Amino acid sequence: MRLLVTGGAGFIGSHFVRTVLEGGYPGHEDTRVTVFDKLTYAGNRANLPAAHPKLEFVRGDVCDGRLLREVLPGHDAVLHFAAESHVDRSVDSAREFVRTNVGGTQELLEACLATGVDRVVHISTDEVYGSITEGSWTEDRPLLPNSPYAASKASSDLIARAYWRTHGLDVSITRCSNNYGPYQHPEKVIPLFTTQLLEGKQVPLYGDGRNVREWLHVDDHCRALTLVLDKGRAGEIYNVGGGNEQTNRHLTERLLELCGADRSMVREVADRKGHDLRYALDERKIREELGYAPRVPFEKGLAETVAWYRDNPGWWTPVKYRRDELARQGAEGSTS
Ligand code: NAD
C-alpha cells in the first residue's frame, strides 16, 4: 500500500509514520509513505528518519490544490493529520485555523476526487462536541464547538462527511481525546509543564485547575487510526477515547512528582477564554466494530513521557525556543 500522510512531521503524524516504517502495524510491513507537510512551527523534519527506503517527504501546503494533484496519483489512501492544532493560538488569531483546517481539508478532498485516490481517514478531535458536565458523547451527538480551533475542526468534519455523501468518497472520520507522548510540541500542556519543571521554572495552571481531560497515549491513537484505515466504514465517525479522565490540577501534581518538584512551582494564571470544563467520549463503537482497545496505562505512559523529555533536551530545546527567537528577530527587524 502507498499512503499519503498530511501533517506527518507533527506530533501524532510522525508517530504514525515512524511506527509504519518500523513495521509496527500488522499487514503494513510493505506500506510506503509520502509525508506531505508544510513544516510550520509545529512541524519538524527531525521527527522522521532523515532517509528511509519507504519514505518520501514533500514540503507542501494542504491549501495548494495544484501540488496535491501532482503528488497524489499512485497513492491508495490518505491519512489527514495536517492542521493548526493549538487552542490558545486559535484564541489569539483564528485565520490560519480556518485556512488550513477548513480550506486545506476541502482542497485535499477535492484533489483526492480529481486524482482517483478514494480512501481518506480524516483525523479530528473530541473538542468538536463542546463541553459536557456528565456522561459521554456518542458519535451522533450534535457538534457544539467552543474554541475557534474546535470550530475549524468541526467544520472540516462536516466537509469530509459531505464529500462522502455527495461524491461517494470513501472517507472515515476519527475524533480522539487529548494525546500525550514523545515528540509533542512544548506548547502543549504535558510537554510544557515537563520542560518548565526540568528547567527549574514555574508552570502556569489555568484557573482553578478543575478542567477535566481524557488522556490517550499517542501510540494507542495511532493503532486506532490504522484499524480505521483498514476496516473503518465509509461515511462513519469513530470516537477514540482514553478512558482516563484527569483534572488539570491532578495532572499537574503528577508531573510535579515525576519531575521532583513541589507546589511552589505552580503559578495560577487567568483562565483561558471560553475554557471547556470537561470532555468525555463514548468509544463503544470503535471497540465493538473494529476491536480497538487502548494498551498504555496512563501512569506508565506519563512516567515514560517525562523520562523521554528528560533524556532528549536536544530535541525540545530548539523547538521550544524557536518561536521566541523568531519573535525576537521579527521585533528587531521591525525597528530597523
Ligand atoms: P501538530 O501541531 O503537532 O502537527 C501538525 C502538523 O501539520 C505539523 O507537522 C505542521 O507542519 C503540519 N501542517 C500545519 N499546517 C499545514 C498545512 N497548511 N499544510 C501542510 N501541513 C501543515 O498536531 P498533532 O497534535 O500532531 O495533531 C495532528 C492531528 O490530530 C490534527 O488534525 C489534530 O486536530 C488532531 N488531534 C490532535 C490531538 C492532540 O491531542 N494532539 C487530539 C485529537 C486530534
mmCIF file of C-alpha atoms and ligand atoms in Angstrom:
data_model
loop_
_atom_site.group_PDB
_atom_site.id
_atom_site.type_symbol
_atom_site.label_atom_id
_atom_site.label_comp_id
_atom_site.label_asym_id
_atom_site.label_seq_id
_atom_site.Cartn_x
_atom_site.Cartn_y
_atom_site.Cartn_z
ATOM 1 C CA MET A 1 0.000 0.000 0.000
ATOM 2 C CA ARG A 2 1.090 3.569 -0.642
ATOM 3 C CA LEU A 3 -0.068 6.135 1.895
ATOM 4 C CA LEU A 4 -0.009 9.899 1.758
ATOM 5 C CA VAL A 5 0.222 11.327 5.274
ATOM 6 C CA THR A 6 -0.526 15.032 5.595
ATOM 7 C CA GLY A 7 0.980 16.663 8.676
ATOM 8 C CA GLY A 8 3.299 13.671 9.038
ATOM 9 C CA ALA A 9 6.084 15.797 10.549
ATOM 10 C CA GLY A 10 3.936 16.802 13.544
ATOM 11 C CA PHE A 11 3.465 15.026 16.862
ATOM 12 C CA ILE A 12 0.865 12.359 16.047
ATOM 13 C CA GLY A 13 1.516 12.044 12.311
ATOM 14 C CA SER A 14 5.227 11.416 12.853
ATOM 15 C CA HIS A 15 4.497 8.755 15.468
ATOM 16 C CA PHE A 16 2.275 7.007 12.954
ATOM 17 C CA VAL A 17 4.909 7.260 10.195
ATOM 18 C CA ARG A 18 7.817 6.082 12.372
ATOM 19 C CA THR A 19 5.729 3.100 13.516
ATOM 20 C CA VAL A 20 4.698 2.111 9.969
ATOM 21 C CA LEU A 21 8.319 2.340 8.808
ATOM 22 C CA GLU A 22 9.409 0.148 11.729
ATOM 23 C CA GLY A 23 6.841 -2.484 10.653
ATOM 24 C CA GLY A 24 4.735 -1.853 13.759
ATOM 25 C CA TYR A 25 1.312 -2.345 12.150
ATOM 26 C CA PRO A 26 0.468 -5.909 11.077
ATOM 27 C CA GLY A 27 -0.408 -6.000 7.386
ATOM 28 C CA HIS A 28 1.514 -2.769 6.702
ATOM 29 C CA GLU A 29 5.046 -4.172 6.639
ATOM 30 C CA ASP A 30 5.362 -3.220 2.956
ATOM 31 C CA THR A 31 3.480 0.064 3.161
ATOM 32 C CA ARG A 32 5.292 3.037 1.668
ATOM 33 C CA VAL A 33 4.657 6.548 2.930
ATOM 34 C CA THR A 34 4.723 10.009 1.432
ATOM 35 C CA VAL A 35 4.681 12.705 4.094
ATOM 36 C CA PHE A 36 3.110 15.926 2.846
ATOM 37 C CA ASP A 37 3.828 18.688 5.347
ATOM 38 C CA LYS A 38 4.223 22.463 5.260
ATOM 39 C CA LEU A 39 6.689 22.383 8.195
ATOM 40 C CA THR A 40 5.009 25.168 10.130
ATOM 41 C CA TYR A 41 6.443 25.990 13.573
ATOM 42 C CA ALA A 42 4.745 22.727 14.721
ATOM 43 C CA GLY A 43 6.268 20.502 12.053
ATOM 44 C CA ASN A 44 9.774 19.159 12.441
ATOM 45 C CA ARG A 45 11.619 17.187 9.764
ATOM 46 C CA ALA A 46 13.785 15.740 12.543
ATOM 47 C CA ASN A 47 10.715 13.854 13.853
ATOM 48 C CA LEU A 48 11.154 11.500 10.887
ATOM 49 C CA PRO A 49 14.102 9.399 9.699
ATOM 50 C CA ALA A 50 16.473 11.527 7.607
ATOM 51 C CA ALA A 51 16.326 8.876 4.876
ATOM 52 C CA HIS A 52 14.383 5.646 4.567
ATOM 53 C CA PRO A 53 13.710 3.462 1.514
ATOM 54 C CA LYS A 54 9.953 3.506 2.192
ATOM 55 C CA LEU A 55 9.672 7.234 2.985
ATOM 56 C CA GLU A 56 9.300 10.223 0.712
ATOM 57 C CA PHE A 57 8.975 13.752 2.034
ATOM 58 C CA VAL A 58 7.208 16.568 0.195
ATOM 59 C CA ARG A 59 7.169 20.036 1.694
ATOM 60 C CA GLY A 60 3.776 21.414 0.768
ATOM 61 C CA ASP A 61 0.660 23.202 1.945
ATOM 62 C CA VAL A 62 -2.664 21.340 2.010
ATOM 63 C CA CYS A 63 -4.237 24.523 0.663
ATOM 64 C CA ASP A 64 -2.170 24.065 -2.523
ATOM 65 C CA GLY A 65 -4.534 22.017 -4.679
ATOM 66 C CA ARG A 66 -2.216 22.062 -7.676
ATOM 67 C CA LEU A 67 0.679 20.497 -5.754
ATOM 68 C CA LEU A 68 -1.649 17.926 -4.190
ATOM 69 C CA ARG A 69 -2.835 16.870 -7.659
ATOM 70 C CA GLU A 70 0.796 16.361 -8.692
ATOM 71 C CA VAL A 71 1.711 14.331 -5.620
ATOM 72 C CA LEU A 72 -1.418 12.224 -5.010
ATOM 73 C CA PRO A 73 -1.508 9.928 -8.093
ATOM 74 C CA GLY A 74 -0.293 6.429 -7.269
ATOM 75 C CA HIS A 75 -1.372 6.553 -3.633
ATOM 76 C CA ASP A 76 -4.006 4.186 -2.247
ATOM 77 C CA ALA A 77 -5.116 6.200 0.754
ATOM 78 C CA VAL A 78 -4.627 9.432 2.690
ATOM 79 C CA LEU A 79 -4.326 9.974 6.421
ATOM 80 C CA HIS A 80 -5.123 13.619 7.004
ATOM 81 C CA PHE A 81 -3.393 14.911 10.144
ATOM 82 C CA ALA A 82 -2.340 18.356 8.885
ATOM 83 C CA ALA A 83 -3.912 21.090 10.951
ATOM 84 C CA GLU A 84 -3.275 24.070 13.128
ATOM 85 C CA SER A 85 -3.719 22.329 16.470
ATOM 86 C CA HIS A 86 -3.190 24.645 19.430
ATOM 87 C CA VAL A 87 -6.320 26.061 21.080
ATOM 88 C CA ASP A 88 -4.550 29.051 22.694
ATOM 89 C CA ARG A 89 -3.170 30.159 19.345
ATOM 90 C CA SER A 90 -6.663 29.957 17.841
ATOM 91 C CA VAL A 91 -7.891 32.287 20.593
ATOM 92 C CA ASP A 92 -5.177 34.788 19.626
ATOM 93 C CA SER A 93 -5.927 34.519 15.908
ATOM 94 C CA ALA A 94 -8.240 32.112 14.093
ATOM 95 C CA ARG A 95 -7.288 32.945 10.499
ATOM 96 C CA GLU A 96 -4.733 30.163 9.935
ATOM 97 C CA PHE A 97 -7.065 27.676 11.625
ATOM 98 C CA VAL A 98 -9.841 28.346 9.157
ATOM 99 C CA ARG A 99 -7.449 28.465 6.212
ATOM 100 C CA THR A 100 -5.637 25.198 6.941
ATOM 101 C CA ASN A 101 -8.216 23.170 8.838
ATOM 102 C CA VAL A 102 -11.276 24.044 6.754
ATOM 103 C CA GLY A 103 -9.868 25.255 3.405
ATOM 104 C CA GLY A 104 -6.999 22.745 3.425
ATOM 105 C CA THR A 105 -9.307 19.808 4.110
ATOM 106 C CA GLN A 106 -11.588 20.845 1.264
ATOM 107 C CA GLU A 107 -8.613 21.236 -1.133
ATOM 108 C CA LEU A 108 -7.304 17.824 -0.130
ATOM 109 C CA LEU A 109 -10.639 16.073 -0.631
ATOM 110 C CA GLU A 110 -11.144 17.804 -3.987
ATOM 111 C CA ALA A 111 -7.667 16.703 -5.081
ATOM 112 C CA CYS A 112 -8.434 13.124 -3.964
ATOM 113 C CA LEU A 113 -11.557 13.142 -6.135
ATOM 114 C CA ALA A 114 -9.660 14.597 -9.099
ATOM 115 C CA THR A 115 -6.866 12.008 -8.886
ATOM 116 C CA GLY A 116 -8.975 8.960 -8.007
ATOM 117 C CA VAL A 117 -7.489 8.443 -4.533
ATOM 118 C CA ASP A 118 -10.591 7.083 -2.912
ATOM 119 C CA ARG A 119 -9.740 6.237 0.719
ATOM 120 C CA VAL A 120 -9.314 9.048 3.272
ATOM 121 C CA VAL A 121 -9.089 8.983 7.060
ATOM 122 C CA HIS A 122 -9.823 12.445 8.414
ATOM 123 C CA ILE A 123 -8.345 12.873 11.888
ATOM 124 C CA SER A 124 -10.381 15.028 14.231
ATOM 125 C CA THR A 125 -10.889 15.711 17.913
ATOM 126 C CA ASP A 126 -13.338 15.305 20.795
ATOM 127 C CA GLU A 127 -13.332 19.107 21.109
ATOM 128 C CA VAL A 128 -15.866 19.341 18.262
ATOM 129 C CA TYR A 129 -18.592 18.224 20.688
ATOM 130 C CA GLY A 130 -18.117 21.178 23.062
ATOM 131 C CA SER A 131 -18.139 20.589 26.816
ATOM 132 C CA ILE A 132 -20.076 18.018 28.855
ATOM 133 C CA THR A 133 -20.649 18.003 32.620
ATOM 134 C CA GLU A 134 -21.821 14.394 32.972
ATOM 135 C CA GLY A 135 -21.804 11.247 30.837
ATOM 136 C CA SER A 136 -20.041 10.974 27.488
ATOM 137 C CA TRP A 137 -20.603 11.718 23.818
ATOM 138 C CA THR A 138 -21.562 9.139 21.227
ATOM 139 C CA GLU A 139 -20.685 9.874 17.596
ATOM 140 C CA ASP A 140 -24.178 11.149 16.778
ATOM 141 C CA ARG A 141 -24.147 13.932 19.378
ATOM 142 C CA PRO A 142 -24.502 17.473 17.958
ATOM 143 C CA LEU A 143 -21.372 19.480 17.253
ATOM 144 C CA LEU A 144 -21.147 22.455 19.621
ATOM 145 C CA PRO A 145 -17.501 23.558 19.410
ATOM 146 C CA ASN A 146 -16.453 26.449 21.627
ATOM 147 C CA SER A 147 -12.933 27.486 20.597
ATOM 148 C CA PRO A 148 -12.023 28.663 17.091
ATOM 149 C CA TYR A 149 -9.755 25.571 16.865
ATOM 150 C CA ALA A 150 -12.632 23.233 17.701
ATOM 151 C CA ALA A 151 -14.974 25.118 15.344
ATOM 152 C CA SER A 152 -12.493 24.775 12.482
ATOM 153 C CA LYS A 153 -12.129 21.041 13.146
ATOM 154 C CA ALA A 154 -15.918 20.598 13.358
ATOM 155 C CA SER A 155 -16.243 22.416 10.026
ATOM 156 C CA SER A 156 -13.647 20.127 8.471
ATOM 157 C CA ASP A 157 -15.532 17.074 9.757
ATOM 158 C CA LEU A 158 -18.685 18.310 8.047
ATOM 159 C CA ILE A 159 -16.822 18.978 4.794
ATOM 160 C CA ALA A 160 -15.317 15.479 4.948
ATOM 161 C CA ARG A 161 -18.715 13.880 5.526
ATOM 162 C CA ALA A 162 -20.195 15.907 2.664
ATOM 163 C CA TYR A 163 -17.546 14.590 0.239
ATOM 164 C CA TRP A 164 -18.622 11.079 1.208
ATOM 165 C CA ARG A 165 -22.366 11.787 0.939
ATOM 166 C CA THR A 166 -22.191 13.913 -2.212
ATOM 167 C CA HIS A 167 -19.323 12.366 -4.156
ATOM 168 C CA GLY A 168 -19.115 8.869 -2.665
ATOM 169 C CA LEU A 169 -15.513 9.393 -1.477
ATOM 170 C CA ASP A 170 -14.547 6.632 0.987
ATOM 171 C CA VAL A 171 -13.993 8.899 3.995
ATOM 172 C CA SER A 172 -13.930 7.854 7.652
ATOM 173 C CA ILE A 173 -13.642 10.421 10.442
ATOM 174 C CA THR A 174 -11.984 9.865 13.837
ATOM 175 C CA ARG A 175 -12.456 12.005 16.946
ATOM 176 C CA CYS A 176 -9.822 11.446 19.584
ATOM 177 C CA SER A 177 -9.289 12.739 23.093
ATOM 178 C CA ASN A 178 -6.102 14.546 24.244
ATOM 179 C CA ASN A 179 -2.910 12.761 23.216
ATOM 180 C CA TYR A 180 0.401 12.664 25.038
ATOM 181 C CA GLY A 181 3.768 11.045 24.365
ATOM 182 C CA PRO A 182 7.234 11.825 22.984
ATOM 183 C CA TYR A 183 7.849 14.452 20.269
ATOM 184 C CA GLN A 184 4.866 16.616 21.289
ATOM 185 C CA HIS A 185 5.492 20.333 20.823
ATOM 186 C CA PRO A 186 6.340 22.042 24.147
ATOM 187 C CA GLU A 187 3.444 24.482 23.684
ATOM 188 C CA LYS A 188 1.023 21.706 24.781
ATOM 189 C CA VAL A 189 0.352 21.192 28.472
ATOM 190 C CA ILE A 190 2.240 17.960 29.295
ATOM 191 C CA PRO A 191 5.483 18.829 27.466
ATOM 192 C CA LEU A 192 5.202 22.485 28.505
ATOM 193 C CA PHE A 193 4.900 21.651 32.190
ATOM 194 C CA THR A 194 7.507 18.886 31.992
ATOM 195 C CA THR A 195 10.119 21.003 30.241
ATOM 196 C CA GLN A 196 9.460 24.002 32.521
ATOM 197 C CA LEU A 197 9.958 21.816 35.602
ATOM 198 C CA LEU A 198 13.063 20.179 34.138
ATOM 199 C CA GLU A 199 14.439 23.694 33.633
ATOM 200 C CA GLY A 200 13.583 24.641 37.235
ATOM 201 C CA LYS A 201 10.862 27.069 36.081
ATOM 202 C CA GLN A 202 7.268 27.504 37.283
ATOM 203 C CA VAL A 203 4.259 26.111 35.399
ATOM 204 C CA PRO A 204 1.156 28.189 34.574
ATOM 205 C CA LEU A 205 -2.058 26.447 35.701
ATOM 206 C CA TYR A 206 -5.239 27.812 34.161
ATOM 207 C CA GLY A 207 -7.971 28.996 36.566
ATOM 208 C CA ASP A 208 -8.726 26.625 39.414
ATOM 209 C CA GLY A 209 -7.384 23.553 37.565
ATOM 210 C CA ARG A 210 -10.793 21.800 37.683
ATOM 211 C CA ASN A 211 -10.985 21.277 33.912
ATOM 212 C CA VAL A 212 -11.163 17.595 33.025
ATOM 213 C CA ARG A 213 -9.494 15.988 30.008
ATOM 214 C CA GLU A 214 -9.345 12.392 28.876
ATOM 215 C CA TRP A 215 -5.768 11.343 28.040
ATOM 216 C CA LEU A 216 -4.631 8.786 25.493
ATOM 217 C CA HIS A 217 -1.091 7.747 24.607
ATOM 218 C CA VAL A 218 -0.210 8.675 21.026
ATOM 219 C CA ASP A 219 0.656 5.036 20.310
ATOM 220 C CA ASP A 220 -2.903 3.936 21.139
ATOM 221 C CA HIS A 221 -4.340 6.700 18.961
ATOM 222 C CA CYS A 222 -2.207 5.652 16.002
ATOM 223 C CA ARG A 223 -3.183 1.978 16.383
ATOM 224 C CA ALA A 224 -6.819 3.058 16.352
ATOM 225 C CA LEU A 225 -6.184 5.049 13.165
ATOM 226 C CA THR A 226 -4.668 2.002 11.495
ATOM 227 C CA LEU A 227 -7.779 -0.027 12.369
ATOM 228 C CA VAL A 228 -9.989 2.695 10.909
ATOM 229 C CA LEU A 229 -7.815 2.885 7.785
ATOM 230 C CA ASP A 230 -8.049 -0.871 7.261
ATOM 231 C CA LYS A 231 -11.561 -1.648 8.423
ATOM 232 C CA GLY A 232 -13.486 1.589 9.023
ATOM 233 C CA ARG A 233 -16.636 2.135 7.047
ATOM 234 C CA ALA A 234 -17.233 4.976 4.587
ATOM 235 C CA GLY A 235 -19.104 7.974 5.980
ATOM 236 C CA GLU A 236 -18.686 6.756 9.552
ATOM 237 C CA ILE A 237 -17.300 8.581 12.574
ATOM 238 C CA TYR A 238 -15.275 6.776 15.250
ATOM 239 C CA ASN A 239 -14.585 8.210 18.707
ATOM 240 C CA VAL A 240 -11.178 7.247 20.116
ATOM 241 C CA GLY A 241 -11.120 7.811 23.852
ATOM 242 C CA GLY A 242 -8.536 7.181 26.512
ATOM 243 C CA GLY A 243 -10.988 6.434 29.281
ATOM 244 C CA ASN A 244 -8.556 8.182 31.614
ATOM 245 C CA GLU A 245 -10.072 11.370 32.990
ATOM 246 C CA GLN A 246 -7.829 13.757 34.894
ATOM 247 C CA THR A 247 -8.369 17.236 36.235
ATOM 248 C CA ASN A 248 -5.623 19.617 35.154
ATOM 249 C CA ARG A 249 -4.746 20.045 38.819
ATOM 250 C CA HIS A 250 -4.251 16.313 39.324
ATOM 251 C CA LEU A 251 -2.219 16.067 36.122
ATOM 252 C CA THR A 252 -0.048 18.948 37.344
ATOM 253 C CA GLU A 253 0.517 17.212 40.688
ATOM 254 C CA ARG A 254 1.620 14.015 38.935
ATOM 255 C CA LEU A 255 4.055 15.980 36.765
ATOM 256 C CA LEU A 256 5.458 17.763 39.845
ATOM 257 C CA GLU A 257 6.082 14.364 41.462
ATOM 258 C CA LEU A 258 7.654 12.869 38.331
ATOM 259 C CA CYS A 259 9.968 15.874 37.971
ATOM 260 C CA GLY A 260 10.836 16.013 41.684
ATOM 261 C CA ALA A 261 9.274 19.467 42.166
ATOM 262 C CA ASP A 262 6.844 20.851 44.752
ATOM 263 C CA ARG A 263 3.711 23.007 44.644
ATOM 264 C CA SER A 264 5.674 26.251 44.874
ATOM 265 C CA MET A 265 6.443 25.636 41.181
ATOM 266 C CA VAL A 266 2.758 26.177 40.223
ATOM 267 C CA ARG A 267 1.624 29.645 39.238
ATOM 268 C CA GLU A 268 -2.144 30.080 38.879
ATOM 269 C CA VAL A 269 -2.989 32.206 35.843
ATOM 270 C CA ALA A 270 -6.228 33.685 34.477
ATOM 271 C CA ASP A 271 -8.365 31.033 32.823
ATOM 272 C CA ARG A 272 -8.371 30.543 29.052
ATOM 273 C CA LYS A 273 -11.267 32.398 27.391
ATOM 274 C CA GLY A 274 -14.211 30.037 26.823
ATOM 275 C CA HIS A 275 -12.320 27.173 28.507
ATOM 276 C CA ASP A 276 -14.301 23.911 28.160
ATOM 277 C CA LEU A 277 -14.846 22.251 31.528
ATOM 278 C CA ARG A 278 -14.892 18.598 30.542
ATOM 279 C CA TYR A 279 -14.581 16.305 27.516
ATOM 280 C CA ALA A 280 -15.619 12.640 27.611
ATOM 281 C CA LEU A 281 -16.060 10.186 24.756
ATOM 282 C CA ASP A 282 -18.193 7.070 24.469
ATOM 283 C CA GLU A 283 -15.944 4.778 22.443
ATOM 284 C CA ARG A 284 -18.045 1.615 22.327
ATOM 285 C CA LYS A 285 -18.402 1.847 18.548
ATOM 286 C CA ILE A 286 -14.683 1.514 17.707
ATOM 287 C CA ARG A 287 -14.227 -1.149 20.381
ATOM 288 C CA GLU A 288 -17.148 -3.280 19.207
ATOM 289 C CA GLU A 289 -16.875 -2.718 15.459
ATOM 290 C CA LEU A 290 -13.093 -2.630 14.959
ATOM 291 C CA GLY A 291 -11.767 -4.422 18.062
ATOM 292 C CA TYR A 292 -9.875 -1.397 19.387
ATOM 293 C CA ALA A 293 -8.632 -1.222 22.972
ATOM 294 C CA PRO A 294 -6.017 1.155 24.404
ATOM 295 C CA ARG A 295 -2.918 -0.581 25.774
ATOM 296 C CA VAL A 296 -0.789 2.037 27.508
ATOM 297 C CA PRO A 297 -1.777 2.620 31.162
ATOM 298 C CA PHE A 298 -1.783 6.345 31.878
ATOM 299 C CA GLU A 299 0.608 6.268 34.851
ATOM 300 C CA LYS A 300 3.175 4.220 32.927
ATOM 301 C CA GLY A 301 2.791 6.262 29.739
ATOM 302 C CA LEU A 302 3.131 9.540 31.628
ATOM 303 C CA ALA A 303 6.262 8.406 33.500
ATOM 304 C CA GLU A 304 7.838 7.232 30.221
ATOM 305 C CA THR A 305 6.923 10.506 28.537
ATOM 306 C CA VAL A 306 8.540 12.589 31.280
ATOM 307 C CA ALA A 307 11.622 10.339 31.072
ATOM 308 C CA TRP A 308 11.743 10.908 27.296
ATOM 309 C CA TYR A 309 11.769 14.695 27.744
ATOM 310 C CA ARG A 310 14.401 14.378 30.468
ATOM 311 C CA ASP A 311 16.582 12.324 28.111
ATOM 312 C CA ASN A 312 16.010 14.430 24.992
ATOM 313 C CA PRO A 313 16.654 18.135 25.706
ATOM 314 C CA GLY A 314 18.436 18.226 22.340
ATOM 315 C CA TRP A 315 15.046 17.688 20.676
ATOM 316 C CA TRP A 316 12.855 20.055 22.670
ATOM 317 C CA THR A 317 15.144 22.980 23.497
ATOM 318 C CA PRO A 318 15.393 24.316 19.930
ATOM 319 C CA VAL A 319 11.696 23.569 19.316
ATOM 320 C CA LYS A 320 10.616 25.352 22.495
ATOM 321 C CA TYR A 321 12.714 28.454 21.942
ATOM 322 C CA ARG A 322 12.464 28.759 18.166
ATOM 323 C CA ARG A 323 9.305 30.878 18.341
ATOM 324 C CA ASP A 324 10.840 33.202 20.916
ATOM 325 C CA GLU A 325 13.880 33.511 18.719
ATOM 326 C CA LEU A 326 11.775 34.193 15.617
ATOM 327 C CA ALA A 327 9.699 36.775 17.511
ATOM 328 C CA ARG A 328 12.873 38.476 18.714
ATOM 329 C CA GLN A 329 14.262 38.561 15.180
ATOM 330 C CA GLY A 330 10.918 39.906 13.934
ATOM 331 C CA ALA A 331 10.871 42.610 16.598
ATOM 332 C CA GLU A 332 14.431 43.597 15.752
ATOM 333 C CA GLY A 333 13.554 43.552 12.086
ATOM 334 C CA SER A 334 10.597 45.875 12.545
ATOM 335 C CA THR A 335 12.701 48.565 14.280
ATOM 336 C CA SER A 336 15.277 48.704 11.526
HETATM 337 P P1 NAD B 1 0.835 19.153 15.397
HETATM 338 O O1 NAD B 1 0.535 20.613 15.542
HETATM 339 O O2 NAD B 1 1.906 18.552 16.238
HETATM 340 O O3 NAD B 1 1.211 18.836 13.879
HETATM 341 C C1 NAD B 1 0.526 19.389 12.796
HETATM 342 C C2 NAD B 1 1.347 19.133 11.536
HETATM 343 O O4 NAD B 1 0.620 19.671 10.417
HETATM 344 C C3 NAD B 1 2.710 19.822 11.555
HETATM 345 O O5 NAD B 1 3.708 18.938 11.065
HETATM 346 C C4 NAD B 1 2.523 21.008 10.600
HETATM 347 O O6 NAD B 1 3.738 21.400 9.954
HETATM 348 C C5 NAD B 1 1.508 20.447 9.626
HETATM 349 N N1 NAD B 1 0.726 21.490 8.964
HETATM 350 C C6 NAD B 1 0.099 22.549 9.538
HETATM 351 N N2 NAD B 1 -0.487 23.304 8.603
HETATM 352 C C7 NAD B 1 -0.258 22.694 7.410
HETATM 353 C C8 NAD B 1 -0.628 22.989 6.063
HETATM 354 N N3 NAD B 1 -1.337 24.101 5.754
HETATM 355 N N4 NAD B 1 -0.234 22.141 5.081
HETATM 356 C C9 NAD B 1 0.511 21.031 5.381
HETATM 357 N N5 NAD B 1 0.909 20.716 6.630
HETATM 358 C C10 NAD B 1 0.517 21.539 7.635
HETATM 359 O O7 NAD B 1 -0.551 18.422 15.619
HETATM 360 P P2 NAD B 1 -0.879 16.985 16.258
HETATM 361 O O8 NAD B 1 -1.022 17.147 17.710
HETATM 362 O O9 NAD B 1 0.084 16.003 15.711
HETATM 363 O O10 NAD B 1 -2.330 16.734 15.653
HETATM 364 C C11 NAD B 1 -2.495 16.075 14.391
HETATM 365 C C12 NAD B 1 -3.987 15.987 14.088
HETATM 366 O O11 NAD B 1 -4.659 15.280 15.137
HETATM 367 C C13 NAD B 1 -4.675 17.337 13.984
HETATM 368 O O12 NAD B 1 -5.588 17.295 12.929
HETATM 369 C C14 NAD B 1 -5.392 17.490 15.322
HETATM 370 O O13 NAD B 1 -6.544 18.285 15.191
HETATM 371 C C15 NAD B 1 -5.729 16.057 15.640
HETATM 372 N N6 NAD B 1 -5.872 15.729 17.071
HETATM 373 C C16 NAD B 1 -4.865 16.056 17.937
HETATM 374 C C17 NAD B 1 -4.993 15.728 19.287
HETATM 375 C C18 NAD B 1 -3.901 16.035 20.280
HETATM 376 O O14 NAD B 1 -4.104 15.849 21.495
HETATM 377 N N7 NAD B 1 -2.724 16.496 19.861
HETATM 378 C C19 NAD B 1 -6.146 15.070 19.739
HETATM 379 C C20 NAD B 1 -7.145 14.749 18.803
HETATM 380 C C21 NAD B 1 -6.987 15.084 17.482
#
